XYZ file of C-alpha atoms in Angstrom:
616
model
C 55.107 67.082 112.317
C 54.240 68.010 115.944
C 53.125 70.955 116.586
C 52.510 70.782 120.784
C 53.768 74.309 122.233
C 56.442 72.815 125.154
C 56.813 73.104 127.741
C 58.558 75.982 129.595
C 62.105 75.575 129.929
C 62.735 76.465 134.426
C 64.987 79.266 134.913
C 68.661 78.367 135.296
C 69.741 78.925 138.262
C 72.197 82.044 139.372
C 75.499 80.910 138.270
C 78.636 80.824 140.990
C 80.671 82.802 140.750
C 85.177 83.340 142.126
C 85.017 85.441 144.300
C 88.715 87.420 142.802
C 89.142 90.414 143.519
C 90.391 92.652 140.552
C 94.416 94.210 140.468
C 95.597 98.128 140.230
C 95.543 98.433 136.736
C 98.958 100.808 136.774
C 101.128 101.232 133.726
C 103.979 103.174 132.976
C 102.785 104.979 130.873
C 99.986 106.328 131.456
C 96.781 106.590 130.116
C 95.616 107.756 127.107
C 91.837 109.038 126.006
C 90.974 110.566 129.422
C 91.734 114.240 129.114
C 95.243 113.687 131.279
C 93.197 111.856 134.014
C 94.531 108.783 135.625
C 91.915 106.349 136.973
C 91.334 104.032 139.358
C 89.311 100.397 139.802
C 88.161 102.802 142.348
C 86.554 105.816 139.724
C 85.207 102.507 137.379
C 82.449 100.431 140.811
C 80.043 100.607 139.685
C 80.359 100.060 136.075
C 81.441 96.134 134.051
C 84.127 96.863 133.331
C 85.986 94.854 130.189
C 89.666 95.002 130.043
C 91.049 94.392 126.309
C 95.048 93.582 127.462
C 96.741 93.869 123.123
C 99.157 95.475 121.349
C 98.980 96.786 118.287
C 100.973 94.572 115.780
C 98.752 92.028 117.433
C 96.405 91.206 114.533
C 94.167 88.801 116.753
C 94.094 92.174 119.082
C 93.062 94.475 116.248
C 90.356 91.848 115.163
C 88.284 92.103 119.555
C 88.432 95.648 118.780
C 86.126 95.535 115.778
C 83.980 92.683 118.061
C 84.250 95.260 121.399
C 82.777 98.349 119.207
C 78.869 96.986 118.754
C 78.936 96.425 122.755
C 80.828 98.988 123.244
C 77.695 101.482 121.679
C 75.223 99.065 123.097
C 76.720 98.870 126.296
C 77.366 102.482 126.665
C 76.114 103.264 129.992
C 76.825 100.813 132.105
C 80.239 99.459 130.509
C 83.870 101.340 130.112
C 85.728 98.682 128.196
C 89.771 99.588 129.598
C 92.742 98.574 127.277
C 96.085 98.181 128.753
C 98.449 97.437 125.772
C 101.121 95.141 126.674
C 104.260 95.177 124.420
C 105.398 92.394 122.308
C 108.633 94.661 120.773
C 111.078 97.477 121.974
C 108.732 99.642 119.650
C 105.423 99.220 121.109
C 106.721 99.808 124.292
C 107.365 103.554 123.000
C 104.799 105.392 124.254
C 104.677 107.610 121.528
C 104.076 104.927 119.418
C 100.960 103.545 121.981
C 99.253 107.250 120.381
C 99.692 106.177 117.150
C 98.561 103.082 118.028
C 95.140 104.145 119.583
C 94.134 106.497 116.779
C 94.994 104.877 113.744
C 93.006 101.342 114.331
C 89.973 103.888 116.102
C 90.110 102.699 119.781
C 87.034 105.100 121.684
C 88.030 103.767 125.040
C 90.729 105.420 128.093
C 93.863 103.245 127.516
C 96.712 101.782 129.605
C 100.230 102.313 128.605
C 102.172 99.259 130.403
C 105.653 99.807 128.783
C 106.940 96.436 131.902
C 103.603 94.675 131.997
C 103.468 94.869 135.609
C 99.457 94.641 134.659
C 99.418 91.859 132.184
C 101.642 89.470 134.472
C 98.759 91.307 137.483
C 96.501 89.647 135.849
C 98.323 86.346 135.450
C 97.956 87.119 131.480
C 99.495 84.174 129.670
C 98.505 85.657 125.492
C 97.608 88.546 122.864
C 94.335 89.110 123.379
C 92.752 88.091 126.717
C 89.089 90.084 128.084
C 89.093 90.491 131.703
C 84.828 91.225 133.038
C 85.044 92.754 136.063
C 81.211 93.596 138.009
C 80.074 96.393 139.032
C 82.348 95.233 142.682
C 85.240 95.369 141.926
C 86.186 91.349 141.410
C 86.806 89.350 138.213
C 83.868 87.548 136.397
C 85.104 86.525 133.800
C 88.471 86.371 131.495
C 89.781 85.203 127.568
C 91.875 84.186 125.344
C 91.386 85.185 121.886
C 88.964 85.862 119.568
C 85.131 85.383 118.732
C 83.892 86.081 122.272
C 81.669 88.711 121.874
C 78.991 87.078 121.839
C 79.898 85.476 125.626
C 81.033 88.246 126.682
C 77.202 90.778 126.198
C 75.306 87.936 127.508
C 77.485 88.014 130.553
C 76.178 91.588 130.991
C 72.983 91.412 130.703
C 73.287 88.928 133.872
C 76.003 92.274 135.247
C 72.974 94.933 134.071
C 70.550 92.419 136.009
C 71.783 91.336 138.758
C 73.548 94.517 139.829
C 70.810 96.310 138.936
C 68.811 94.447 141.572
C 71.363 94.956 143.706
C 71.664 98.988 143.553
C 75.265 98.477 142.718
C 74.862 99.737 139.153
C 76.114 102.895 138.406
C 74.904 104.492 134.763
C 76.078 107.418 132.846
C 78.945 108.158 130.333
C 82.283 107.036 130.647
C 85.639 108.140 131.520
C 86.343 108.363 127.449
C 87.720 111.980 126.049
C 88.394 112.289 122.632
C 91.221 113.872 121.315
C 91.811 117.101 119.706
C 91.308 115.088 115.656
C 95.089 116.775 113.599
C 94.601 117.525 109.941
C 96.513 115.716 107.606
C 96.367 114.825 104.562
C 96.644 111.045 104.794
C 96.943 110.247 107.830
C 98.459 106.586 108.490
C 99.089 105.560 104.723
C 99.598 102.352 104.674
C 100.032 101.287 100.857
C 101.160 102.988 97.890
C 101.232 102.201 94.483
C 103.126 103.864 91.796
C 100.095 105.245 88.370
C 101.191 104.519 84.941
C 101.882 108.753 84.081
C 103.806 108.946 87.298
C 101.226 109.925 89.887
C 101.269 107.371 93.631
C 97.669 105.822 94.799
C 98.164 105.483 98.373
C 95.651 103.635 101.106
C 94.591 106.788 103.388
C 94.112 103.770 106.109
C 93.426 104.672 109.317
C 90.299 107.893 107.392
C 89.175 104.732 105.650
C 90.021 105.689 101.491
C 91.715 105.724 98.556
C 94.419 108.756 97.979
C 95.435 109.900 95.036
C 98.626 112.279 94.488
C 100.692 113.716 92.054
C 104.060 113.155 90.956
C 105.344 114.524 93.889
C 103.846 112.436 96.194
C 102.303 115.715 97.898
C 99.653 117.294 95.958
C 96.288 116.068 96.144
C 94.374 114.944 92.931
C 91.580 113.080 94.780
C 89.424 110.515 96.346
C 87.654 107.398 96.168
C 86.078 106.613 98.835
C 83.334 108.367 101.031
C 85.997 109.021 104.101
C 83.182 107.172 106.333
C 84.336 102.905 107.421
C 81.232 100.942 105.903
C 81.472 98.394 103.420
C 79.587 99.794 99.482
C 80.396 99.877 95.960
C 79.631 102.551 94.292
C 81.288 106.442 93.007
C 83.922 108.422 94.249
C 81.740 109.320 96.810
C 79.239 106.550 97.859
C 82.005 103.779 97.811
C 83.196 102.592 101.821
C 86.188 100.496 102.666
C 87.439 100.488 106.344
C 91.227 100.155 107.104
C 91.894 99.445 103.616
C 95.810 98.103 103.246
C 97.863 96.341 99.835
C 96.821 98.411 96.382
C 97.826 96.453 93.367
C 97.305 96.243 89.141
C 95.754 93.786 87.903
C 95.267 92.807 84.197
C 92.769 94.432 83.040
C 93.841 97.829 84.179
C 92.281 98.250 87.224
C 93.559 98.019 90.178
C 92.956 95.447 92.508
C 92.385 96.606 97.216
C 93.467 94.498 100.085
C 89.811 95.862 102.267
C 91.034 94.570 105.610
C 88.763 95.524 107.672
C 85.882 94.202 105.385
C 87.807 91.446 105.222
C 87.534 92.051 100.816
C 89.271 92.666 97.827
C 87.900 95.305 96.837
C 88.479 96.921 92.595
C 88.891 100.379 91.837
C 87.931 100.953 88.262
C 90.576 104.582 87.798
C 88.290 105.437 84.244
C 85.012 105.905 85.924
C 85.651 106.308 89.853
C 84.238 102.935 90.867
C 84.647 100.415 92.697
C 83.761 97.135 92.969
C 84.278 94.157 94.921
C 86.190 91.070 94.150
C 86.360 88.954 96.572
C 85.251 88.364 101.092
C 81.879 88.799 102.440
C 82.800 90.952 104.501
C 82.746 88.442 106.789
C 85.814 87.028 108.575
C 87.081 83.145 107.734
C 87.050 81.212 111.038
C 88.138 77.469 111.513
C 85.717 74.912 109.588
C 84.795 77.650 106.644
C 84.927 77.516 103.296
C 88.942 77.946 102.731
C 88.131 78.072 98.288
C 85.354 78.068 96.155
C 83.934 81.459 94.044
C 85.128 85.057 95.352
C 82.287 86.002 96.529
C 81.174 83.630 98.497
C 84.176 82.565 100.471
C 84.853 84.135 103.647
C 88.295 86.296 104.104
C 90.076 87.437 106.989
C 92.387 89.992 107.339
C 94.097 90.842 103.481
C 97.373 93.355 104.362
C 98.658 93.152 100.452
C 98.427 91.454 96.857
C 100.368 90.898 94.100
C 100.021 89.331 90.772
C 102.556 87.064 91.025
C 102.445 82.886 88.528
C 99.216 84.342 87.493
C 96.828 85.320 90.536
C 96.710 87.420 92.909
C 98.415 86.439 96.148
C 96.268 88.040 98.879
C 99.090 88.235 102.157
C 95.335 87.108 104.809
C 98.036 88.215 107.663
C 94.360 87.908 109.957
C 94.626 83.576 109.352
C 98.924 83.381 108.946
C 97.865 82.706 105.288
C 98.834 82.866 101.065
C 95.552 83.164 99.563
C 95.013 83.005 95.467
C 91.919 85.112 92.906
C 91.969 83.621 89.811
C 90.071 86.851 88.047
C 89.461 83.811 85.655
C 87.443 81.674 86.693
C 86.546 84.339 89.991
C 87.575 82.239 92.483
C 89.620 81.801 95.304
C 91.727 79.538 97.262
C 94.247 78.463 100.039
C 97.924 78.685 98.607
C 100.123 78.540 101.701
C 100.208 77.957 105.345
C 97.996 76.117 107.686
C 96.249 78.502 110.358
C 99.374 78.061 112.484
C 101.662 80.332 113.701
C 104.995 80.641 113.445
C 107.721 80.613 111.197
C 108.349 76.512 109.534
C 109.608 75.989 105.789
C 108.141 73.517 102.917
C 105.053 73.296 100.419
C 102.916 75.508 100.203
C 100.515 73.070 102.330
C 102.736 72.471 105.161
C 104.517 76.171 105.881
C 103.343 78.335 108.414
C 103.485 81.815 109.268
C 102.797 84.205 111.008
C 100.936 87.718 109.800
C 102.257 87.997 106.689
C 102.125 92.087 105.682
C 104.586 92.219 101.997
C 104.496 91.043 98.937
C 106.666 91.872 96.562
C 106.695 89.393 92.781
C 110.512 89.058 91.205
C 111.080 86.395 88.502
C 110.389 83.113 90.112
C 110.089 83.957 92.906
C 107.167 86.174 95.194
C 108.633 87.665 98.526
C 106.866 87.563 101.748
C 107.307 90.397 104.852
C 105.878 87.742 107.565
C 105.719 90.444 110.895
C 105.263 88.662 113.858
C 108.941 86.695 112.977
C 110.392 89.694 112.122
C 111.230 87.385 109.051
C 111.457 88.122 105.092
C 110.570 84.276 103.384
C 109.874 83.644 99.651
C 107.152 80.567 97.534
C 109.338 79.243 94.692
C 107.247 78.209 90.479
C 106.628 75.000 92.787
C 104.792 77.061 95.780
C 107.411 75.841 98.263
C 108.051 78.436 100.855
C 111.254 79.147 101.983
C 112.670 82.005 104.866
C 115.630 83.866 103.625
C 116.306 85.585 107.298
C 114.996 85.358 110.355
C 114.375 82.463 113.612
C 110.828 82.582 114.581
C 108.654 84.921 116.302
C 110.119 85.371 119.694
C 114.416 86.654 118.385
C 113.614 90.296 116.539
C 116.299 93.156 116.411
C 118.031 95.184 114.132
C 121.233 93.526 112.925
C 123.267 93.206 109.537
C 125.322 90.478 108.031
C 125.013 86.886 106.975
C 121.291 86.070 106.530
C 122.317 82.811 109.233
C 122.062 86.502 111.431
C 120.904 88.531 110.792
C 117.521 90.462 112.392
C 114.742 92.427 111.496
C 111.997 93.710 113.902
C 108.035 93.403 112.577
C 108.441 94.447 108.774
C 105.640 94.957 106.561
C 106.539 95.819 104.226
C 108.958 94.891 101.422
C 109.930 95.821 97.723
C 111.559 94.032 94.079
C 115.127 96.162 93.047
C 116.353 96.368 89.327
C 118.957 94.270 90.710
C 117.737 90.764 91.838
C 117.824 92.370 95.918
C 114.954 93.472 97.658
C 114.213 96.347 100.097
C 112.788 95.401 103.033
C 110.625 98.006 105.101
C 111.112 97.458 108.898
C 109.209 98.942 110.684
C 109.486 98.661 114.128
C 113.343 99.925 113.072
C 111.719 102.927 111.093
C 114.267 101.827 108.924
C 114.888 100.527 105.145
C 117.258 98.045 104.616
C 118.163 95.630 101.870
C 118.862 91.991 101.329
C 120.511 90.979 98.615
C 120.189 87.124 97.632
C 123.256 86.127 96.555
C 125.484 87.293 98.728
C 123.302 86.357 101.309
C 123.650 90.243 102.921
C 122.101 92.055 104.108
C 122.156 96.289 105.109
C 120.984 99.086 106.034
C 119.593 101.720 103.204
C 118.682 104.356 105.647
C 117.029 104.791 109.225
C 114.884 107.929 110.864
C 112.388 106.667 109.164
C 108.896 107.195 111.107
C 107.037 103.479 110.634
C 107.228 102.226 107.537
C 104.836 100.029 105.890
C 105.888 100.354 102.039
C 108.321 101.366 99.852
C 108.003 101.476 95.846
C 110.060 102.120 93.606
C 110.314 105.416 91.230
C 113.313 106.305 88.276
C 115.826 105.061 90.877
C 114.977 105.748 93.816
C 112.535 104.429 97.051
C 109.558 106.381 97.972
C 108.697 105.114 101.075
C 104.907 105.537 102.633
C 106.400 106.790 106.532
C 102.863 105.816 107.652
C 103.983 107.775 112.041
C 104.859 110.714 109.273
C 102.244 110.407 107.358
C 103.348 110.958 104.185
C 105.529 109.810 101.834
C 109.420 110.175 101.600
C 111.302 109.552 98.300
C 114.733 108.555 99.078
C 118.075 107.819 96.629
C 119.497 104.420 97.396
C 123.189 105.030 98.534
C 126.159 104.338 97.495
C 126.964 102.528 101.039
C 124.788 100.751 102.909
C 124.210 102.486 106.613
C 126.295 101.732 109.699
C 124.204 100.316 112.441
C 125.307 99.172 115.469
C 123.686 96.096 116.290
C 120.487 95.721 118.496
C 119.765 92.203 119.272
C 115.741 91.544 120.748
C 114.461 89.069 122.406
C 110.364 89.072 123.127
C 110.016 90.842 126.705
C 107.539 88.338 128.121
C 109.081 86.596 131.536
C 109.358 83.097 130.756
C 107.022 80.294 132.208
C 108.907 78.315 135.050
C 108.047 74.200 134.242
C 109.751 71.640 136.222
C 110.933 68.577 133.697
C 109.251 65.476 132.587
C 105.477 65.621 132.704
C 103.778 68.854 131.909
C 99.554 68.793 132.248
C 98.070 71.367 129.732
C 94.674 72.262 130.907
C 93.194 74.797 128.075
C 90.122 76.031 130.874
C 86.279 76.479 129.000
C 83.643 77.139 130.151
C 80.962 77.607 127.579
C 78.858 81.200 128.190
C 75.376 81.267 129.742
C 72.989 80.172 128.144
C 74.850 77.524 125.703
C 76.876 74.138 125.747
C 79.239 72.555 124.005
C 77.836 71.865 119.760
C 78.813 67.801 119.224
C 75.518 67.295 116.643
C 78.487 66.656 114.669
C 80.722 65.208 115.985
C 83.820 66.247 118.795
C 83.597 70.320 119.109
C 87.101 71.393 120.932
C 90.549 70.635 118.954
C 93.978 70.941 120.129
C 97.193 71.395 118.675
C 100.719 70.974 119.943
C 103.760 72.096 118.660
C 106.833 73.277 120.383
C 110.284 75.735 118.858
C 112.625 73.478 118.693
C 110.682 70.798 117.246
C 112.994 68.059 119.493
C 111.395 69.901 123.565
C 108.324 67.761 123.438
C 109.383 64.031 123.207
C 105.755 63.318 123.478
C 101.951 65.643 123.763
C 103.054 67.156 120.152
C 99.602 66.942 116.945
C 96.310 66.659 117.021
C 93.487 66.075 118.726
C 89.727 66.879 120.653
C 90.773 66.389 123.936
C 91.561 70.317 125.378
C 93.542 68.459 128.590
C 96.690 66.634 127.430
C 100.170 65.556 129.182
C 103.044 67.175 127.548
C 107.088 65.893 128.130
C 109.956 67.394 128.416
C 112.077 65.937 126.081
C 115.824 65.402 128.203
C 118.689 67.929 127.986
C 116.697 71.050 126.924
C 116.058 74.080 129.450
C 114.387 76.450 127.416
C 112.043 76.644 124.746
C 108.212 78.142 123.517
C 105.159 75.545 123.466
C 103.011 76.843 120.460
C 99.436 75.800 121.871
C 96.253 76.295 119.166
C 92.786 75.738 120.706
C 88.648 76.493 119.352
C 85.971 75.258 120.939
C 82.398 75.357 118.763
C 79.490 75.929 121.286
C 75.463 77.004 120.689
C 72.644 77.975 122.460
C 70.836 75.632 124.566
C 67.397 75.603 123.697
C 65.571 72.774 122.834
C 62.481 74.895 121.208
C 65.165 76.477 118.536
C 65.006 73.880 115.671
C 69.049 76.001 114.326
C 70.590 77.800 117.542
C 73.081 80.444 116.517
C 76.409 79.167 116.664
C 79.632 80.221 118.177
C 84.157 79.756 117.966
C 85.668 80.680 120.149
C 89.823 80.306 119.278
C 93.102 81.331 120.368
C 97.100 80.870 118.983
C 98.724 80.678 121.977
C 102.934 80.933 121.958
C 104.747 80.811 125.846
C 108.522 80.555 126.632
C 109.089 78.105 128.946
C 111.707 77.460 131.301
C 113.113 73.858 132.992
C 113.847 74.688 136.452
C 113.475 72.068 139.742
C 111.189 74.830 140.785
C 108.712 75.141 137.736
C 104.974 74.288 137.949
C 104.206 69.853 136.093
C 101.204 72.782 135.368
C 100.307 74.503 132.435
C 96.553 76.372 132.681
C 95.801 78.822 129.644
C 91.882 80.218 129.009
C 90.281 80.052 126.378
C 86.470 81.500 128.918
C 85.909 80.531 131.224
C 87.866 80.497 134.832
C 90.812 78.499 136.469
C 89.078 76.915 139.183
C 92.387 74.959 139.902
C 93.542 78.478 140.005
């Protein structure tokens, strides 16, 4: 082995950065977490600013919020993170819903409520989430779409700190964040509920990172499980720690499984002893290329949102990767059961199906019902593992419409409950309603309205007890003799379609490895691109997988609109010849781009994964 000391690597020359002035931050909904003050970019001059375009329905956006927490803490005197809330669903454009979401997800930085997507359009954003870095002089220096960019942004911040400290343009000190006053309630944005054998309830008190046990009245608190502090620790009632827990389900041995969402884990609570243990997950988020089966305690998971016992397995709605997984307690293993990780609505055999943030599960006889939130759909898995859609059409159509399942609409449902007559109740979260689907008649009806973000419901003595998440309570409802009549409301996503020219469309996914890193080609290509469309016939050429981040797409004749689905991944590693085992980082994003074919449309579609589009 050669122990000679390598010659020092010369410092790289400073990178040239495009000088693009950051557009002003404007939003009709105003500012949150600023103590009532309206912010401008001039107020932020001297700080490194990270603008986070997010929407609260988007699980990838929630992942990025968690990625940014460490960056906020490490650079708290030089960095200001600004969340720009940019809604997809109609409900997300309601100001009070944004206020709730900021508290629900522990957002500890200023947030601009932009219901009309004004700032989104000024920054030419195309995907949730997107991060834009603005230097202390007010210029955009980088843009990143998707997850996995915190390390790269941290490196860039260090460069900006050094550069602007030397120039005298860096301003240290507290940022503009002002914490809101805390509110005292027994529950705070509860997620899911479970009926206990004695008639009481166990509720995931999501925002307070604990489980709450209630009496049969649904109000009187018996006790808590978990310290109430965000963390990942096993132990007794007071020692255990959770991070935004959601789904609950009984295991055959009497313990209760818990979907510990932000810890990317499945936990188990023993009510007899009060002890919590970990069944599955490592606490790390699953990334492309990670194992998809194996010993449960050694396999990474990604935002498990709900769980249900079906077919001798615990099924897991893995919202973070748009899949269903299973846990086998007899063997202590997990594996993927359905879904490809592509986001969308595609039926068929489990390995070929597409989901979009499955968030609610309910077992009923020979079917496992699934509330597939981002496609606003109700779906089910049969005993053969095949996936079917009962109600819903895709990522961009939603609303409140009853009637035949073929034309009925939901809006981002998070829960589903099996009813004794074979029908199912759907917690239609963003419509603030409880809906019903009858497989026999194929009809969708409305059972109740004026609920506030219902996220789950459980059956008790013929009544439904609904988790009203945004009212912080359980609400008992009698199943009505007749359905409620609701005026039809149909919506499409608020995003404007990208106008493209007919014929060949050049797709360029822009990726620039962060400073001090290079693409990892040790084991073959380090990039991946998958393209498809809705309808599938929109593309006559260019769909399918590949390793190049650019390709020509050919739009078929006769189509005037549709959606392009683009999934890109790039892996970069630290570029240090002296380091035999460099740290590597995965950058990935899925785009759903609505397109309209027009005579004056563009012939190039750039999607920025990381860096700056030099051809813009």
